[in-house]
Amino acid sequence: MSEYLNEEIRKLKESKNAIILAHYYQVPEVQDAADFVGDSFELSRRAKENDADLIVFCGVRFMAESAKILSPNKKVLLPVKEAGCPMADMAAAQQIIDMKKEHPNAKVVTYVNSSVEAKAVSDVCCTSSNAIRIVKNIDADEIIFAPDKNLGSYIQEHVPEKNIILWNGHCCVHDRISAEDVFRAKEQCSTAMVLVHPECRKEVRDLANYIGSTSGIINYARESDHDKFLIVTEEGVLHKLKKENPKKEFFSIRGMTCKNMKKTSLDNVYWSLDENYYEINIDEEIREKAAAALENMLILGSD
Ligand code: 13P
Ligand code: SF4
């Protein structure tokens, strides 16, 4: 069945000059059908730098919106309309405007896991892979960082010379993991290297041998001489890790599943391509403002 679907998807892609972008948290068959799989920073770069007329974005809404913001002349489709990111709804644009009034000298750095409106009132966006570099490079000593308090506190540890004003947002998948959960998982793999996403709490990050984005974790495991890894992020990354490193062993923390990322099936990808469903449309005035924050990220966040 999935062979048939993959063939139909391939034909539709060709006839519509489309590409499929997928995040590492997507289900394996969607990752395998994609032209490019990556972390949120790589995906936003890919969305901008390609010759396709149509992008099918397999991820959550803020990712597809970022693709549309950066490539307004392309049609961008999110196969499942309801695939959202709860953290992206934790920082309203008006709250950011109010916070700026309280801290007139601060610049606003907003995690890409945010609404278009929040991006539009921000100075620059960031992802987990470039947040530290961006906060270091931005021309301000005081930073309002929204919406992830855990990523914000991780940045603060690495950039102590700046004052980071934290937001009270979090990712429900990463924030619910405790140090105790990691100790319990380590009982099955006591010698494993612990690789942690920075959306986790400090007590969990403190147990890490490596902290980084989904791509950072995948690169670390590929290059490491160790053969056992406990992966403390959404379980979807295990697909790529196991495929790339058949001789290494990977362990995960039970329950680290993002139900929004798992809403997209291969059927949804097919229907999306066939029926142009669900098209992302953004008001042009807001898009231009959000684009400035995302473009600043591509400039300040590149190596
Ligand atoms: P990455 O930027 O590491 O891909 O993470 C995105 C995300 O949503 C993490 O929960
Ligand atoms: Fe949002 Fe968390 Fe899911 Fe990432 S894992 S998309 S931050 S809910």
CSV table of C-alpha atoms and ligand atoms in Angstrom, one decimal:
chain,number,residue,atom,x,y,z
A,1,MET,CA,0.0,0.0,0.0
A,2,SER,CA,2.7,2.5,1.0
A,3,GLU,CA,4.6,1.6,-2.2
A,4,TYR,CA,1.5,2.5,-4.3
A,5,LEU,CA,1.1,5.8,-2.3
A,6,ASN,CA,4.7,6.7,-2.6
A,7,GLU,CA,4.5,6.2,-6.4
A,8,GLU,CA,1.3,8.4,-6.6
A,9,ILE,CA,3.0,11.0,-4.4
A,10,ARG,CA,6.1,11.0,-6.7
A,11,LYS,CA,3.9,11.5,-9.8
A,12,LEU,CA,1.9,14.4,-8.2
A,13,LYS,CA,5.2,16.0,-7.1
A,14,GLU,CA,6.6,15.9,-10.6
A,15,SER,CA,3.4,17.2,-12.3
A,16,LYS,CA,3.1,20.1,-9.8
A,17,ASN,CA,6.8,20.9,-9.4
A,18,ALA,CA,6.4,20.3,-5.6
A,19,ILE,CA,8.8,19.3,-2.8
A,20,ILE,CA,8.0,17.7,0.5
A,21,LEU,CA,9.8,19.0,3.6
A,22,ALA,CA,9.5,17.1,6.8
A,23,HIS,CA,10.6,17.5,10.4
A,24,TYR,CA,12.4,14.8,12.3
A,25,TYR,CA,9.4,14.3,14.6
A,26,GLN,CA,7.2,13.1,11.7
A,27,VAL,CA,6.2,9.4,11.4
A,28,PRO,CA,8.9,7.3,9.6
A,29,GLU,CA,6.9,6.8,6.3
A,30,VAL,CA,6.4,10.6,6.0
A,31,GLN,CA,10.1,11.2,6.6
A,32,ASP,CA,11.0,8.6,4.0
A,33,ALA,CA,8.7,10.2,1.4
A,34,ALA,CA,10.2,13.7,2.0
A,35,ASP,CA,12.7,15.4,-0.3
A,36,PHE,CA,14.4,16.9,2.7
A,37,VAL,CA,14.1,16.1,6.5
A,38,GLY,CA,15.6,18.5,9.0
A,39,ASP,CA,15.4,20.6,12.1
A,40,SER,CA,13.4,23.8,12.2
A,41,PHE,CA,16.3,26.0,11.1
A,42,GLU,CA,17.4,23.8,8.2
A,43,LEU,CA,13.8,23.5,7.1
A,44,SER,CA,13.2,27.3,7.0
A,45,ARG,CA,16.4,27.6,5.0
A,46,ARG,CA,15.3,24.9,2.5
A,47,ALA,CA,11.9,26.5,2.2
A,48,LYS,CA,13.6,29.7,1.0
A,49,GLU,CA,16.2,28.1,-1.2
A,50,ASN,CA,14.5,25.8,-3.7
A,51,ASP,CA,12.9,26.1,-7.2
A,52,ALA,CA,9.6,24.4,-6.4
A,53,ASP,CA,6.3,26.0,-7.0
A,54,LEU,CA,4.6,24.1,-4.2
A,55,ILE,CA,5.9,23.1,-0.8
A,56,VAL,CA,4.1,20.4,1.2
A,57,PHE,CA,5.3,21.0,4.8
A,58,CYS,CA,5.0,18.0,7.0
A,59,GLY,CA,5.4,19.3,10.5
A,60,VAL,CA,3.3,21.7,12.6
A,61,ARG,CA,1.6,25.0,11.6
A,62,PHE,CA,4.3,27.4,12.7
A,63,MET,CA,6.8,25.6,10.5
A,64,ALA,CA,4.6,25.8,7.4
A,65,GLU,CA,3.9,29.4,8.2
A,66,SER,CA,7.6,30.2,8.4
A,67,ALA,CA,8.0,28.6,4.9
A,68,LYS,CA,5.2,30.8,3.5
A,69,ILE,CA,6.7,33.9,5.2
A,70,LEU,CA,10.1,33.3,3.6
A,71,SER,CA,8.7,32.1,0.2
A,72,PRO,CA,5.5,34.2,-0.3
A,73,ASN,CA,5.4,33.4,-4.1
A,74,LYS,CA,5.2,29.7,-3.4
A,75,LYS,CA,2.1,27.8,-2.5
A,76,VAL,CA,2.7,26.2,0.9
A,77,LEU,CA,0.5,23.3,2.2
A,78,LEU,CA,0.1,21.9,5.7
A,79,PRO,CA,-1.4,18.5,5.1
A,80,VAL,CA,-3.3,18.5,8.5
A,81,LYS,CA,-5.0,21.8,9.4
A,82,GLU,CA,-5.1,20.9,13.1
A,83,ALA,CA,-1.4,20.1,13.4
A,84,GLY,CA,-0.5,23.0,15.8
A,85,CYS,CA,2.2,23.5,18.4
A,86,PRO,CA,0.7,24.4,21.8
A,87,MET,CA,3.8,26.4,22.8
A,88,ALA,CA,3.4,28.6,19.7
A,89,ASP,CA,0.1,29.8,21.2
A,90,MET,CA,1.7,30.8,24.6
A,91,ALA,CA,3.0,34.2,23.5
A,92,ALA,CA,0.3,36.6,22.1
A,93,ALA,CA,1.6,39.6,20.1
A,94,GLN,CA,-0.1,42.1,22.4
A,95,GLN,CA,1.7,40.5,25.5
A,96,ILE,CA,5.0,41.0,23.7
A,97,ILE,CA,4.1,44.7,22.9
A,98,ASP,CA,3.2,45.2,26.6
A,99,MET,CA,6.5,43.6,27.7
A,100,LYS,CA,8.4,45.9,25.3
A,101,LYS,CA,6.8,48.9,27.0
A,102,GLU,CA,8.0,47.6,30.4
A,103,HIS,CA,11.6,47.1,29.0
A,104,PRO,CA,12.1,49.8,26.4
A,105,ASN,CA,15.9,49.0,25.9
A,106,ALA,CA,15.3,45.3,25.4
A,107,LYS,CA,15.3,43.6,22.0
A,108,VAL,CA,12.8,40.8,21.4
A,109,VAL,CA,14.1,37.4,20.3
A,110,THR,CA,11.3,35.0,19.6
A,111,TYR,CA,11.6,31.3,19.1
A,112,VAL,CA,10.2,30.1,15.7
A,113,ASN,CA,7.7,28.1,17.7
A,114,SER,CA,5.4,31.1,17.7
A,115,SER,CA,2.5,32.7,15.8
A,116,VAL,CA,3.0,34.9,12.8
A,117,GLU,CA,1.7,37.8,14.8
A,118,ALA,CA,4.3,37.3,17.6
A,119,LYS,CA,7.1,37.1,15.0
A,120,ALA,CA,5.8,40.4,13.4
A,121,VAL,CA,6.4,42.3,16.7
A,122,SER,CA,9.8,40.7,17.3
A,123,ASP,CA,13.3,41.9,16.3
A,124,VAL,CA,14.6,38.5,15.4
A,125,CYS,CA,13.5,34.8,15.5
A,126,CYS,CA,15.7,31.9,16.5
A,127,THR,CA,15.6,28.1,16.6
A,128,SER,CA,17.1,25.8,19.2
A,129,SER,CA,20.2,25.4,16.9
A,130,ASN,CA,21.1,29.1,16.6
A,131,ALA,CA,19.5,30.7,19.8
A,132,ILE,CA,22.8,31.2,21.6
A,133,ARG,CA,24.6,32.6,18.6
A,134,ILE,CA,21.7,35.0,17.9
A,135,VAL,CA,21.5,36.3,21.5
A,136,LYS,CA,25.3,36.8,21.5
A,137,ASN,CA,25.2,38.6,18.2
A,138,ILE,CA,22.2,40.8,18.7
A,139,ASP,CA,23.0,44.4,19.5
A,140,ALA,CA,21.4,44.6,23.0
A,141,ASP,CA,22.3,43.7,26.5
A,142,GLU,CA,18.7,43.1,27.5
A,143,ILE,CA,16.6,40.5,25.7
A,144,ILE,CA,13.0,39.5,26.0
A,145,PHE,CA,12.9,35.8,25.1
A,146,ALA,CA,9.6,34.2,24.2
A,147,PRO,CA,7.9,31.8,24.6
A,148,ASP,CA,10.1,28.9,25.8
A,149,LYS,CA,11.3,29.5,29.4
A,150,ASN,CA,13.6,26.4,29.2
A,151,LEU,CA,15.4,27.4,26.0
A,152,GLY,CA,15.6,30.9,27.5
A,153,SER,CA,17.3,29.7,30.7
A,154,TYR,CA,19.6,27.5,28.6
A,155,ILE,CA,20.6,30.6,26.6
A,156,GLN,CA,21.1,32.6,29.8
A,157,GLU,CA,23.6,30.0,31.1
A,158,HIS,CA,25.7,30.4,27.9
A,159,VAL,CA,25.4,34.2,27.6
A,160,PRO,CA,25.7,35.3,31.2
A,161,GLU,CA,26.8,38.8,30.2
A,162,LYS,CA,23.3,39.6,28.9
A,163,ASN,CA,20.0,39.9,30.8
A,164,ILE,CA,17.4,37.5,29.5
A,165,ILE,CA,13.8,38.3,30.5
A,166,LEU,CA,12.1,34.9,30.4
A,167,TRP,CA,8.6,34.2,29.2
A,168,ASN,CA,6.4,31.6,31.0
A,169,GLY,CA,5.9,29.2,28.0
A,170,HIS,CA,7.1,25.6,27.5
A,171,CYS,CA,6.7,22.5,25.3
A,172,CYS,CA,4.4,20.0,27.0
A,173,VAL,CA,6.4,17.1,25.5
A,174,HIS,CA,9.9,18.2,26.8
A,175,ASP,CA,8.9,20.1,30.0
A,176,ARG,CA,7.1,17.2,31.5
A,177,ILE,CA,10.4,15.1,31.7
A,178,SER,CA,12.1,15.1,35.1
A,179,ALA,CA,15.5,14.1,36.2
A,180,GLU,CA,13.9,11.1,37.8
A,181,ASP,CA,12.6,10.0,34.4
A,182,VAL,CA,16.1,10.1,33.0
A,183,PHE,CA,17.5,8.1,36.0
A,184,ARG,CA,14.8,5.5,35.5
A,185,ALA,CA,15.5,5.2,31.7
A,186,LYS,CA,19.3,4.9,32.5
A,187,GLU,CA,18.6,1.8,34.5
A,188,GLN,CA,18.2,0.0,31.1
A,189,CYS,CA,21.3,1.6,29.6
A,190,SER,CA,23.6,2.8,32.3
A,191,THR,CA,26.6,3.5,29.9
A,192,ALA,CA,24.5,5.4,27.3
A,193,MET,CA,25.4,9.0,26.4
A,194,VAL,CA,22.5,11.3,27.3
A,195,LEU,CA,21.5,13.6,24.4
A,196,VAL,CA,19.0,16.3,25.4
A,197,HIS,CA,17.0,18.9,23.5
A,198,PRO,CA,17.2,22.4,25.1
A,199,GLU,CA,13.4,22.6,25.5
A,200,CYS,CA,13.9,20.3,28.5
A,201,ARG,CA,14.1,21.6,32.1
A,202,LYS,CA,17.4,22.5,33.7
A,203,GLU,CA,17.4,19.5,36.0
A,204,VAL,CA,17.3,17.3,32.8
A,205,ARG,CA,19.8,19.4,30.8
A,206,ASP,CA,22.2,19.1,33.8
A,207,LEU,CA,22.3,15.3,33.2
A,208,ALA,CA,23.2,15.7,29.5
A,209,ASN,CA,26.5,14.7,27.7
A,210,TYR,CA,25.2,16.8,24.8
A,211,ILE,CA,22.5,19.4,24.4
A,212,GLY,CA,21.3,20.5,21.0
A,213,SER,CA,18.6,20.7,18.3
A,214,THR,CA,17.2,17.6,16.6
A,215,SER,CA,19.9,17.9,13.9
A,216,GLY,CA,22.5,18.6,16.6
A,217,ILE,CA,21.6,15.3,18.3
A,218,ILE,CA,21.6,13.3,15.1
A,219,ASN,CA,25.0,14.8,14.1
A,220,TYR,CA,26.5,14.1,17.6
A,221,ALA,CA,25.4,10.5,17.5
A,222,ARG,CA,26.8,10.0,14.0
A,223,GLU,CA,30.2,11.4,14.9
A,224,SER,CA,30.5,9.9,18.4
A,225,ASP,CA,32.6,6.8,19.1
A,226,HIS,CA,30.1,5.7,21.7
A,227,ASP,CA,27.6,3.0,20.8
A,228,LYS,CA,24.7,3.6,23.2
A,229,PHE,CA,22.6,6.8,23.4
A,230,LEU,CA,19.6,7.8,25.5
A,231,ILE,CA,17.6,10.3,23.4
A,232,VAL,CA,15.8,12.9,25.4
A,233,THR,CA,13.6,14.5,22.8
A,234,GLU,CA,10.6,13.5,20.7
A,235,GLU,CA,10.8,9.9,19.7
A,236,GLY,CA,10.6,10.7,15.9
A,237,VAL,CA,14.3,11.4,15.7
A,238,LEU,CA,15.0,7.7,16.4
A,239,HIS,CA,14.0,6.8,12.9
A,240,LYS,CA,16.9,8.7,11.4
A,241,LEU,CA,19.3,7.7,14.2
A,242,LYS,CA,18.6,4.0,13.7
A,243,LYS,CA,18.7,4.2,9.9
A,244,GLU,CA,22.1,6.0,9.9
A,245,ASN,CA,23.7,4.1,12.7
A,246,PRO,CA,22.7,0.4,12.5
A,247,LYS,CA,25.5,-0.7,14.8
A,248,LYS,CA,24.6,1.8,17.6
A,249,GLU,CA,21.8,1.4,20.1
A,250,PHE,CA,19.3,4.1,20.9
A,251,PHE,CA,17.0,4.4,23.9
A,252,SER,CA,14.2,6.8,24.4
A,253,ILE,CA,12.1,8.1,27.3
A,254,ARG,CA,8.6,6.7,27.3
A,255,GLY,CA,5.9,9.2,26.5
A,256,MET,CA,8.0,11.7,24.5
A,257,THR,CA,5.5,11.8,21.7
A,258,CYS,CA,4.3,15.1,20.1
A,259,LYS,CA,0.7,14.2,19.2
A,260,ASN,CA,0.5,17.2,16.8
A,261,MET,CA,3.6,16.0,14.9
A,262,LYS,CA,2.1,12.6,14.6
A,263,LYS,CA,-1.2,13.8,13.0
A,264,THR,CA,0.3,13.7,9.5
A,265,SER,CA,0.1,10.3,7.7
A,266,LEU,CA,1.3,9.3,4.2
A,267,ASP,CA,-2.4,9.4,3.2
A,268,ASN,CA,-2.6,13.0,4.3
A,269,VAL,CA,0.5,13.9,2.3
A,270,TYR,CA,-1.1,12.3,-0.8
A,271,TRP,CA,-4.5,14.2,-0.3
A,272,SER,CA,-2.6,17.4,0.4
A,273,LEU,CA,-0.7,17.2,-2.9
A,274,ASP,CA,-3.8,16.0,-4.9
A,275,GLU,CA,-6.2,18.6,-3.5
A,276,ASN,CA,-3.9,21.5,-2.5
A,277,TYR,CA,-5.0,21.1,1.0
A,278,TYR,CA,-4.5,23.0,3.5
A,279,GLU,CA,-3.1,26.2,1.9
A,280,ILE,CA,-1.3,28.6,4.3
A,281,ASN,CA,-2.3,32.2,3.6
A,282,ILE,CA,-0.9,35.2,5.6
A,283,ASP,CA,-2.0,38.8,5.5
A,284,GLU,CA,0.7,40.6,3.5
A,285,GLU,CA,1.4,43.4,6.0
A,286,ILE,CA,1.9,41.0,8.9
A,287,ARG,CA,4.0,38.7,6.7
A,288,GLU,CA,6.4,41.4,5.8
A,289,LYS,CA,7.0,42.2,9.4
A,290,ALA,CA,7.4,38.6,10.4
A,291,ALA,CA,9.7,38.1,7.4
A,292,ALA,CA,12.1,40.7,8.7
A,293,ALA,CA,12.4,38.8,12.0
A,294,LEU,CA,13.0,35.5,10.2
A,295,GLU,CA,15.5,37.1,7.7
A,296,ASN,CA,17.4,38.5,10.7
A,297,MET,CA,17.6,35.0,12.0
A,298,LEU,CA,19.0,33.7,8.8
A,299,ILE,CA,21.6,36.5,8.9
A,300,LEU,CA,22.5,36.5,12.6
A,301,GLY,CA,22.2,32.7,13.0
A,302,SER,CA,24.3,31.4,10.1
A,303,ASP,CA,27.8,30.1,10.7
B,1,13P,P1,14.3,21.6,16.4
B,1,13P,O1,14.5,23.1,16.1
B,1,13P,O2,15.4,21.0,17.2
B,1,13P,O3,14.0,20.9,15.1
B,1,13P,O4,13.0,21.5,17.3
B,1,13P,C1,11.7,21.9,17.0
B,1,13P,C2,10.7,21.5,18.0
B,1,13P,O5,9.6,21.8,17.8
B,1,13P,C3,11.2,21.0,19.2
B,1,13P,O6,10.2,20.6,20.0
B,2,SF4,FE1,5.6,22.1,19.8
B,2,SF4,FE2,6.7,20.6,21.6
B,2,SF4,FE3,5.5,19.4,19.5
B,2,SF4,FE4,7.9,20.7,19.3
B,2,SF4,S1,7.5,18.8,20.4
B,2,SF4,S2,6.1,20.9,18.0
B,2,SF4,S3,7.6,22.4,20.8
B,2,SF4,S4,4.5,20.7,21.2
